[in-house]
Short mmCIF file of C-alpha atoms in Angstrom, two decimals:
data_model
loop_
_atom_site.label_atom_id
_atom_site.label_comp_id
_atom_site.label_asym_id
_atom_site.label_seq_id
_atom_site.Cartn_x
_atom_site.Cartn_y
_atom_site.Cartn_z
CA MET B 1 19.36 -10.67 34.91
CA ASN B 2 18.85 -13.89 36.88
CA ALA B 3 20.69 -17.16 36.32
CA LYS B 4 17.68 -18.86 34.76
CA LYS B 5 17.36 -16.20 32.06
CA LEU B 6 21.09 -16.37 31.35
CA LEU B 7 20.79 -20.12 30.93
CA LEU B 8 17.93 -19.68 28.46
CA LEU B 9 19.97 -17.23 26.42
CA PHE B 10 22.89 -19.65 26.35
CA MET B 11 20.59 -22.43 25.16
CA ALA B 12 19.27 -20.17 22.41
CA ALA B 13 22.78 -19.54 21.17
CA ALA B 14 23.47 -23.26 21.11
CA LEU B 15 20.37 -23.81 19.03
CA SER B 16 21.15 -21.00 16.62
CA VAL B 17 22.35 -23.18 13.75
CA VAL B 18 19.13 -24.47 12.26
CA VAL B 19 18.93 -25.60 8.67
CA GLY B 20 16.46 -23.52 6.64
CA CYS B 21 15.82 -20.86 9.32
CA SER B 22 19.15 -19.61 10.55
CA PRO B 23 18.56 -17.17 13.42
CA GLN B 24 20.17 -13.76 13.27
CA SER B 25 20.09 -12.97 17.00
CA GLN B 26 19.97 -14.73 20.31
CA SER B 27 16.73 -14.80 22.26
CA VAL B 28 14.37 -17.62 23.05
CA THR B 29 10.72 -18.09 23.89
CA THR B 30 8.31 -20.97 24.01
CA GLU B 31 5.59 -19.02 22.17
CA THR B 32 4.90 -19.44 18.45
CA LYS B 33 3.62 -15.99 17.51
CA PRO B 34 5.76 -14.32 14.84
CA ILE B 35 6.35 -11.34 17.10
CA ASP B 36 7.98 -13.62 19.66
CA TRP B 37 10.45 -14.91 17.10
CA LYS B 38 11.20 -11.91 14.95
CA SER B 39 14.32 -11.05 16.93
CA MET B 40 15.71 -14.57 16.45
CA TYR B 41 14.56 -14.95 12.84
CA PRO B 42 14.27 -11.37 11.55
CA ALA B 43 14.86 -12.20 7.88
CA GLN B 44 12.18 -14.86 7.92
CA TYR B 45 9.76 -12.68 9.89
CA TYR B 46 10.01 -9.59 7.73
CA SER B 47 10.12 -11.52 4.47
CA SER B 48 6.78 -13.12 5.42
CA LEU B 49 5.24 -9.66 5.15
CA GLY B 50 6.78 -9.05 1.75
CA SER B 51 3.55 -9.43 -0.22
CA ALA B 52 1.63 -6.93 1.88
CA ASP B 53 0.23 -4.05 -0.16
CA HIS B 54 1.23 -5.44 -3.55
CA LEU B 55 -0.96 -3.37 -5.85
CA ASP B 56 -2.16 -6.21 -8.04
CA ASP B 57 -3.13 -8.20 -4.94
CA VAL B 58 -4.82 -5.38 -3.02
CA GLU B 59 -6.72 -4.23 -6.09
CA THR B 60 -7.99 -7.77 -6.63
CA VAL B 61 -9.56 -8.00 -3.18
CA PRO B 62 -9.80 -4.48 -1.72
CA LYS B 63 -12.09 -5.36 1.19
CA THR B 64 -9.64 -7.77 2.84
CA GLY B 65 -6.44 -6.30 1.47
CA GLY B 66 -5.65 -9.12 -0.92
CA TYR B 67 -4.97 -12.84 -0.95
CA GLY B 68 -1.22 -12.65 -0.33
CA HIS B 69 -0.02 -13.93 3.04
CA GLY B 70 1.41 -10.58 4.05
CA SER B 71 -1.70 -8.70 2.99
CA GLN B 72 -4.03 -11.04 4.82
CA SER B 73 -2.03 -10.96 8.03
CA LYS B 74 -2.12 -7.19 7.89
CA TYR B 75 -5.70 -6.56 6.84
CA MET B 76 -7.76 -9.54 7.99
CA PRO B 77 -8.12 -8.17 11.54
CA ILE B 78 -9.48 -4.96 10.00
CA SER B 79 -11.97 -7.06 8.07
CA ILE B 80 -13.12 -8.57 11.38
CA GLU B 81 -13.62 -5.13 12.89
CA GLN B 82 -15.76 -4.15 9.92
CA LYS B 83 -18.02 -7.11 10.67
CA ASN B 84 -18.91 -5.94 14.19
CA GLY B 85 -16.08 -7.92 15.72
CA GLU B 86 -17.44 -11.23 14.48
CA ILE B 87 -15.65 -13.84 12.42
CA ASN B 88 -16.58 -17.01 10.62
CA ALA B 89 -14.30 -19.58 12.25
CA THR B 90 -13.81 -21.43 8.96
CA CYS B 91 -12.07 -18.30 7.70
CA ILE B 92 -9.10 -19.13 9.91
CA SER B 93 -9.35 -22.90 9.65
CA CYS B 94 -6.31 -22.95 7.36
CA LYS B 95 -4.62 -19.67 8.24
CA SER B 96 -3.66 -19.91 11.90
CA SER B 97 -2.71 -22.55 14.43
CA LYS B 98 -5.01 -20.63 16.78
CA PHE B 99 -7.83 -22.47 15.04
CA ASN B 100 -6.73 -25.61 16.86
CA GLU B 101 -7.61 -23.90 20.14
CA LEU B 102 -11.02 -22.98 18.77
CA TYR B 103 -11.64 -26.55 17.65
CA GLU B 104 -10.52 -27.96 20.99
CA LYS B 105 -12.89 -25.60 22.82
CA TYR B 106 -15.96 -25.66 20.57
CA GLY B 107 -15.63 -28.88 18.57
CA ASN B 108 -17.27 -29.42 15.18
CA GLU B 109 -19.50 -26.36 15.53
CA VAL B 110 -16.61 -24.20 14.33
CA PHE B 111 -17.30 -25.55 10.83
CA ASN B 112 -20.92 -24.32 10.80
CA ALA B 113 -19.94 -21.09 9.00
CA THR B 114 -21.75 -18.99 11.60
CA PRO B 115 -19.94 -15.73 12.47
CA SER B 116 -19.38 -15.11 16.17
CA ALA B 117 -17.49 -12.66 18.35
CA LYS B 118 -16.33 -15.53 20.54
CA TYR B 119 -14.19 -16.79 17.67
CA ALA B 120 -12.69 -13.38 17.01
CA GLU B 121 -11.78 -12.85 20.66
CA ILE B 122 -9.06 -15.48 20.51
CA MET B 123 -7.35 -13.91 17.49
CA THR B 124 -4.85 -11.05 17.29
CA ALA B 125 -3.10 -9.62 14.26
CA GLU B 126 0.01 -11.65 15.10
CA ASP B 127 -1.93 -14.91 14.95
CA TRP B 128 -2.50 -14.73 11.20
CA TRP B 129 0.04 -16.86 9.34
CA SER B 130 1.83 -17.45 12.64
CA CYS B 131 4.93 -19.61 12.90
CA GLY B 132 2.78 -22.38 14.36
CA THR B 133 0.80 -22.61 11.15
CA CYS B 134 3.67 -24.51 9.53
CA HIS B 135 6.11 -25.33 12.37
CA SER B 136 5.38 -27.49 15.41
CA ASP B 137 8.68 -26.70 17.17
CA MET B 138 10.31 -23.30 16.79
CA THR B 139 13.57 -24.52 18.32
CA ASP B 140 13.79 -26.79 15.25
CA PRO B 141 11.79 -24.97 12.58
CA ALA B 142 13.28 -26.77 9.58
CA GLY B 143 12.73 -30.16 11.18
CA SER B 144 9.14 -29.51 12.24
CA VAL B 145 7.56 -28.28 9.01
CA GLY B 146 4.18 -29.71 8.13
CA ALA B 147 0.41 -29.29 8.26
CA GLN B 148 -0.15 -28.09 11.83
CA ILE B 149 -3.82 -27.10 11.66
CA VAL B 150 -6.39 -29.75 12.48
CA THR B 151 -8.61 -28.99 9.46
CA ALA B 152 -6.36 -30.86 7.02
CA GLU B 153 -6.47 -34.03 9.12
CA LEU B 154 -10.23 -33.82 9.66
CA PHE B 155 -11.28 -33.31 6.04
CA GLY B 156 -8.36 -34.45 3.90
CA LYS B 157 -6.47 -37.21 5.69
CA GLU B 158 -6.25 -39.46 2.62
CA LEU B 159 -4.32 -36.85 0.64
CA PHE B 160 -2.37 -35.20 3.43
CA ASP B 161 -1.00 -38.52 4.70
CA LYS B 162 0.87 -38.92 1.42
CA LEU B 163 2.17 -35.38 1.00
CA ASP B 164 5.74 -34.26 1.58
CA PRO B 165 5.68 -32.20 4.83
CA LYS B 166 6.80 -29.03 3.03
CA THR B 167 4.03 -29.44 0.48
CA ALA B 168 1.53 -30.33 3.21
CA ALA B 169 2.24 -27.05 5.01
CA CYS B 170 1.16 -25.04 1.96
CA SER B 171 -1.65 -27.42 1.08
CA GLN B 172 -3.46 -26.61 4.32
CA CYS B 173 -5.01 -23.67 2.46
CA HIS B 174 -4.18 -24.41 -1.15
CA ASN B 175 -6.66 -27.23 -1.64
CA ASN B 176 -10.18 -27.83 -2.88
CA LEU B 177 -11.76 -28.78 0.46
CA SER B 178 -13.63 -25.57 1.22
CA PRO B 179 -16.99 -26.74 -0.20
CA TRP B 180 -17.01 -29.06 2.82
CA SER B 181 -14.81 -27.39 5.45
CA ASP B 182 -16.30 -23.95 4.74
CA SER B 183 -19.93 -25.18 4.71
CA ARG B 184 -20.42 -24.10 1.11
CA ILE B 185 -22.40 -27.15 0.00
CA VAL B 186 -23.11 -28.93 3.26
CA ASN B 187 -22.77 -28.07 6.92
CA GLY B 188 -19.14 -28.85 7.77
CA SER B 189 -19.96 -30.36 11.15
CA ASP B 190 -22.55 -32.63 9.52
CA ILE B 191 -20.02 -34.03 7.07
CA LEU B 192 -17.57 -34.69 9.91
CA ASN B 193 -20.27 -36.45 11.91
CA SER B 194 -21.17 -38.56 8.88
CA GLY B 195 -17.62 -39.87 8.58
CA LYS B 196 -17.61 -39.26 4.81
CA SER B 197 -14.45 -37.88 3.28
CA PRO B 198 -14.45 -35.34 0.43
CA TYR B 199 -11.61 -37.43 -1.04
CA ARG B 200 -13.46 -40.76 -0.86
CA TYR B 201 -13.32 -41.12 -4.64
CA GLY B 202 -9.97 -39.38 -5.09
CA TRP B 203 -8.96 -35.78 -5.75
CA ASP B 204 -9.15 -35.41 -9.51
CA PRO B 205 -11.95 -33.14 -10.80
CA ASP B 206 -14.37 -35.96 -11.64
CA ALA B 207 -13.94 -37.54 -8.21
CA LEU B 208 -14.55 -34.22 -6.48
CA ILE B 209 -17.59 -33.48 -8.65
CA LYS B 210 -19.07 -36.86 -7.73
CA ALA B 211 -18.54 -36.31 -4.01
CA THR B 212 -19.86 -32.75 -4.25
CA LEU B 213 -23.11 -33.80 -5.91
CA GLU B 214 -23.64 -36.55 -3.35
CA ASP B 215 -23.07 -34.31 -0.34
CA ALA B 216 -24.58 -30.96 -1.37
CA VAL B 217 -27.84 -29.86 0.22
CA PRO B 218 -30.17 -27.01 -0.79
CA ASP B 219 -29.86 -25.17 2.51
CA ALA B 220 -26.08 -25.06 2.91
CA SER B 221 -25.20 -22.04 5.00
CA ARG B 222 -22.93 -20.40 2.42
CA TYR B 223 -25.38 -20.81 -0.47
CA PRO B 224 -28.84 -20.54 1.16
CA ASN B 225 -30.56 -19.77 -2.15
CA GLY B 226 -29.36 -22.85 -3.92
CA LYS B 227 -31.63 -25.00 -6.04
CA THR B 228 -32.04 -28.77 -6.02
CA MET B 229 -31.91 -30.06 -9.58
CA GLU B 230 -33.83 -33.04 -10.94
CA LEU B 231 -30.55 -34.42 -12.20
CA SER B 232 -29.65 -35.33 -8.64
CA ALA B 233 -31.69 -35.09 -5.47
CA ALA B 234 -28.65 -33.60 -3.77
CA ALA B 235 -27.18 -31.46 -6.53
CA HIS B 236 -26.79 -27.96 -5.20
CA ALA B 237 -24.87 -24.85 -6.04
CA LYS B 238 -25.36 -21.41 -7.51
CA VAL B 239 -28.01 -21.46 -10.22
CA ASP B 240 -28.22 -19.26 -13.29
CA GLU B 241 -31.81 -18.06 -13.51
CA SER B 242 -31.86 -17.66 -17.29
CA THR B 243 -30.88 -21.23 -18.07
CA GLY B 244 -31.44 -23.21 -14.89
CA THR B 245 -27.79 -24.21 -15.07
CA TYR B 246 -26.02 -24.66 -11.76
CA LEU B 247 -22.28 -24.30 -11.26
CA ILE B 248 -20.90 -27.09 -9.13
CA ALA B 249 -19.30 -25.62 -6.02
CA ASN B 250 -15.52 -25.39 -6.39
CA GLY B 251 -12.96 -24.83 -3.66
CA ASN B 252 -11.21 -22.08 -5.61
CA HIS B 253 -7.61 -23.24 -5.50
CA ALA B 254 -7.04 -26.94 -6.09
CA ASP B 255 -3.26 -26.56 -5.97
CA ALA B 256 -2.59 -29.60 -3.77
CA GLU B 257 -4.83 -31.83 -5.87
CA MET B 258 -3.49 -30.58 -9.20
CA PHE B 259 0.10 -31.10 -8.09
CA GLN B 260 -0.46 -34.83 -7.55
CA GLY B 261 1.06 -37.00 -10.24
CA SER B 262 2.91 -34.10 -11.82
CA LEU B 263 6.48 -34.50 -12.98
CA HIS B 264 7.61 -32.04 -10.30
CA GLU B 265 5.95 -34.12 -7.59
CA GLN B 266 7.47 -37.32 -8.95
CA LEU B 267 10.92 -35.68 -8.84
CA GLY B 268 10.44 -34.80 -5.17
CA VAL B 269 10.01 -31.07 -5.67
CA SER B 270 7.89 -29.40 -3.00
CA CYS B 271 5.98 -26.11 -2.94
CA THR B 272 8.59 -24.44 -0.77
CA ASP B 273 11.49 -25.43 -3.03
CA CYS B 274 10.23 -23.00 -5.65
CA HIS B 275 8.17 -20.50 -3.66
CA MET B 276 10.46 -20.13 -0.62
CA PRO B 277 14.03 -20.15 -1.97
CA THR B 278 17.18 -19.76 0.09
CA LEU B 279 18.47 -16.17 0.05
CA GLU B 280 21.31 -14.34 1.79
CA ASP B 281 21.03 -11.39 4.15
CA ARG B 282 23.43 -8.42 4.08
CA SER B 283 26.02 -10.29 6.10
CA GLY B 284 25.96 -13.23 3.70
CA GLU B 285 24.03 -15.51 6.07
CA PRO B 286 21.56 -17.82 4.30
CA TYR B 287 17.90 -17.82 5.23
CA THR B 288 14.70 -19.24 3.82
CA SER B 289 12.50 -16.57 2.27
CA HIS B 290 9.04 -16.61 3.82
CA ASP B 291 7.50 -14.40 1.15
CA ALA B 292 5.64 -17.43 -0.14
CA SER B 293 3.08 -15.37 -2.06
CA LYS B 294 5.74 -13.86 -4.29
CA SER B 295 5.76 -15.11 -7.86
CA VAL B 296 8.72 -17.37 -8.57
CA LEU B 297 9.21 -15.34 -11.74
CA ASN B 298 10.16 -12.36 -9.60
CA SER B 299 12.82 -14.33 -7.74
CA GLU B 300 16.26 -14.89 -9.21
CA ALA B 301 16.90 -17.56 -6.58
CA SER B 302 13.76 -19.44 -7.60
CA MET B 303 14.66 -19.24 -11.27
CA ASN B 304 18.12 -20.58 -10.52
CA TYR B 305 16.59 -23.46 -8.61
CA CYS B 306 14.45 -24.28 -11.64
CA LEU B 307 17.55 -24.16 -13.84
CA SER B 308 19.15 -26.92 -11.77
CA CYS B 309 16.91 -29.29 -13.77
CA HIS B 310 15.72 -27.30 -16.77
CA SER B 311 19.26 -26.60 -17.93
CA SER B 312 19.07 -30.09 -19.44
CA GLN B 313 16.55 -28.60 -21.90
CA GLY B 314 19.09 -26.10 -23.13
CA LEU B 315 18.08 -23.24 -20.82
CA GLU B 316 21.18 -21.42 -19.62
CA THR B 317 20.22 -18.15 -17.95
CA VAL B 318 17.61 -16.80 -15.56
CA LYS B 319 16.13 -14.91 -18.50
CA ASP B 320 15.87 -18.17 -20.45
CA MET B 321 14.05 -19.78 -17.53
CA TYR B 322 11.78 -16.80 -17.10
CA ASN B 323 10.80 -16.81 -20.79
CA TYR B 324 10.25 -20.58 -20.71
CA VAL B 325 7.72 -20.25 -17.89
CA ARG B 326 6.06 -17.20 -19.40
CA ASN B 327 5.59 -19.03 -22.69
CA ALA B 328 4.08 -22.02 -20.90
CA GLN B 329 1.72 -19.72 -19.00
CA ALA B 330 0.71 -17.93 -22.19
CA GLU B 331 -0.01 -21.21 -23.95
CA LEU B 332 -2.28 -22.37 -21.14
CA ALA B 333 -3.92 -18.94 -20.87
CA GLU B 334 -4.77 -19.12 -24.56
CA LYS B 335 -6.49 -22.45 -24.00
CA ASP B 336 -8.27 -21.04 -20.94
CA ALA B 337 -9.57 -18.18 -23.09
CA ALA B 338 -10.80 -20.69 -25.67
CA VAL B 339 -12.78 -22.48 -22.95
CA ALA B 340 -14.21 -19.16 -21.76
CA ASP B 341 -15.36 -18.32 -25.28
CA LYS B 342 -16.83 -21.78 -25.73
CA LEU B 343 -18.68 -21.47 -22.40
CA ASP B 344 -20.22 -18.21 -23.58
CA GLU B 345 -21.23 -19.80 -26.88
CA THR B 346 -22.74 -22.82 -25.15
CA TYR B 347 -24.59 -20.60 -22.71
CA GLY B 348 -26.31 -18.93 -25.63
CA TYR B 349 -27.46 -22.28 -27.01
CA ILE B 350 -28.79 -23.42 -23.62
CA GLU B 351 -30.60 -20.12 -23.07
CA ALA B 352 -32.21 -20.34 -26.52
CA ALA B 353 -33.26 -23.96 -25.87
CA VAL B 354 -34.90 -23.00 -22.57
CA LYS B 355 -36.82 -20.12 -24.17
CA GLY B 356 -37.73 -22.08 -27.29
CA GLY B 357 -39.17 -25.04 -25.43
CA THR B 358 -38.35 -27.41 -28.30
CA VAL B 359 -35.66 -29.46 -26.51
CA SER B 360 -36.57 -32.35 -24.23
CA ASN B 361 -35.89 -32.04 -20.50
CA GLU B 362 -33.51 -34.99 -20.76
CA VAL B 363 -31.37 -33.30 -23.39
CA LEU B 364 -31.57 -29.96 -21.62
CA ASP B 365 -30.45 -31.43 -18.30
CA LYS B 366 -27.55 -33.16 -20.06
CA ALA B 367 -26.56 -29.85 -21.68
CA ARG B 368 -26.70 -28.04 -18.35
CA PHE B 369 -24.62 -30.70 -16.67
CA ASN B 370 -21.98 -30.66 -19.42
CA TYR B 371 -21.74 -26.89 -19.08
CA ALA B 372 -21.34 -27.17 -15.30
CA VAL B 373 -18.62 -29.81 -15.56
CA ALA B 374 -16.72 -27.83 -18.20
CA ALA B 375 -16.89 -24.74 -16.00
CA TYR B 376 -15.61 -26.81 -13.07
CA TYR B 377 -12.66 -28.08 -15.12
CA LYS B 378 -11.77 -24.52 -16.06
CA GLU B 379 -11.91 -23.33 -12.47
CA TYR B 380 -9.91 -26.34 -11.23
CA VAL B 381 -7.09 -25.49 -13.64
CA TYR B 382 -7.36 -21.72 -13.24
CA GLY B 383 -6.60 -21.80 -9.51
CA ASN B 384 -8.58 -18.60 -8.81
CA ARG B 385 -7.83 -16.67 -5.59
CA GLY B 386 -5.84 -13.87 -7.12
CA ALA B 387 -4.35 -15.95 -9.92
CA THR B 388 -4.47 -15.09 -13.61
CA PRO B 389 -5.30 -17.69 -16.28
CA GLY B 390 -2.33 -19.92 -17.03
CA GLU B 391 -0.35 -18.66 -14.04
CA LYS B 392 -0.25 -22.01 -12.24
CA VAL B 393 0.72 -24.16 -15.22
CA ALA B 394 3.94 -25.32 -13.52
CA HIS B 395 1.94 -27.21 -10.91
CA ASN B 396 0.96 -29.79 -13.51
CA PRO B 397 1.28 -28.80 -17.19
CA LYS B 398 0.03 -32.10 -18.56
CA MET B 399 -3.14 -32.25 -16.46
CA SER B 400 -3.85 -28.54 -16.88
CA HIS B 401 -4.02 -28.89 -20.65
CA LYS B 402 -5.88 -32.19 -20.40
CA TYR B 403 -8.80 -30.79 -18.43
CA LEU B 404 -9.14 -27.67 -20.53
CA GLU B 405 -9.21 -29.85 -23.63
CA ARG B 406 -11.86 -32.05 -22.01
CA ALA B 407 -13.88 -28.93 -21.22
CA ILE B 408 -13.82 -27.87 -24.88
CA ALA B 409 -14.82 -31.37 -25.99
CA LEU B 410 -17.78 -31.38 -23.59
CA LEU B 411 -18.95 -27.99 -24.79
CA ASP B 412 -18.62 -28.98 -28.45
CA GLU B 413 -20.72 -32.05 -27.69
CA THR B 414 -23.32 -29.84 -25.97
CA ILE B 415 -23.56 -27.42 -28.87
CA GLU B 416 -24.14 -30.31 -31.28
CA MET B 417 -26.91 -31.61 -29.02
CA LEU B 418 -28.70 -28.26 -29.12
CA ARG B 419 -28.22 -27.18 -32.74
#
């Protein structure tokens, strides 16, 4: 071993005490692939794969192996192979720091949602959910946490500039930007060239609906069979043929947006505080769990963290905390189910009005729009992407209930219009 390599090893040892990611061995590299750091941070590395092959996750999305971080890092490359070696670059625009290299090389075209083998060539299995996705400096992982992928800055600067770095890291994917960044309603490169921000009116549901309807076009690459409605020259999304009702494109998991203004956010709680608790390895050394897809309800450490505040409500044990969250989830799920039932009921009224031909176009368009907005509210709260109704209530209990209640009120209004 030469002197230079010995010096590097010595430097690694000196850097071994890092808050949040305490290394368990002594090696150093300048690369940011997980495989290059698993010997220094084995607990973090292997815990990041903890969600791989969870049955409920894999069964939800069998083609790509699930939505969990571990499952995606394991199965997404297989998904690419099944698509003749091609990949839609927007698919990795929030999942790997490798996307930054693609953007630097190809520019805004990477947001066109056009699959290409040239995008897949730069990716390996180790690049999915790589260290560089959330850390800019692996010699100081705890001090360099944040949104490292360029997509967040390009499409969501207004929101990401105000986020805590630990929340920003998770929000790179867990946001409602995909209608724009994923070319679902408008070509992503076109929106970047226009200089318009998806968050120009804010990030609450009504603000996002307004921006969506302004920007959507009938030939967006993800929804080529969309229909332009008379209600708005630009309104575009999936259209139900029986009623003419369109569902306003939703980004599937508005976690970052929903979290804003919540009590947890106001108290300085971040995503990682609950979803990536501090654990101990067999030798008693602390490390930050990187199994971020794991439910906090399955983590004693997470429940204990929650108790550090919720004990003031009379909760004393992990079981108490667990039951408290489960009850809150069940309460929201019940309201979600009520909205679902009301959507079905309203759909029947709209369908009958279309077939009967006795309702004016003005009233019918208003009914369709109310239905679409109510459905959007439900989806915004639901969180989708592998979630179950009510599961994400802790992100913002007050707003979650508010928007489901508004959805029911809109649907009640619509039914009265059509009776």
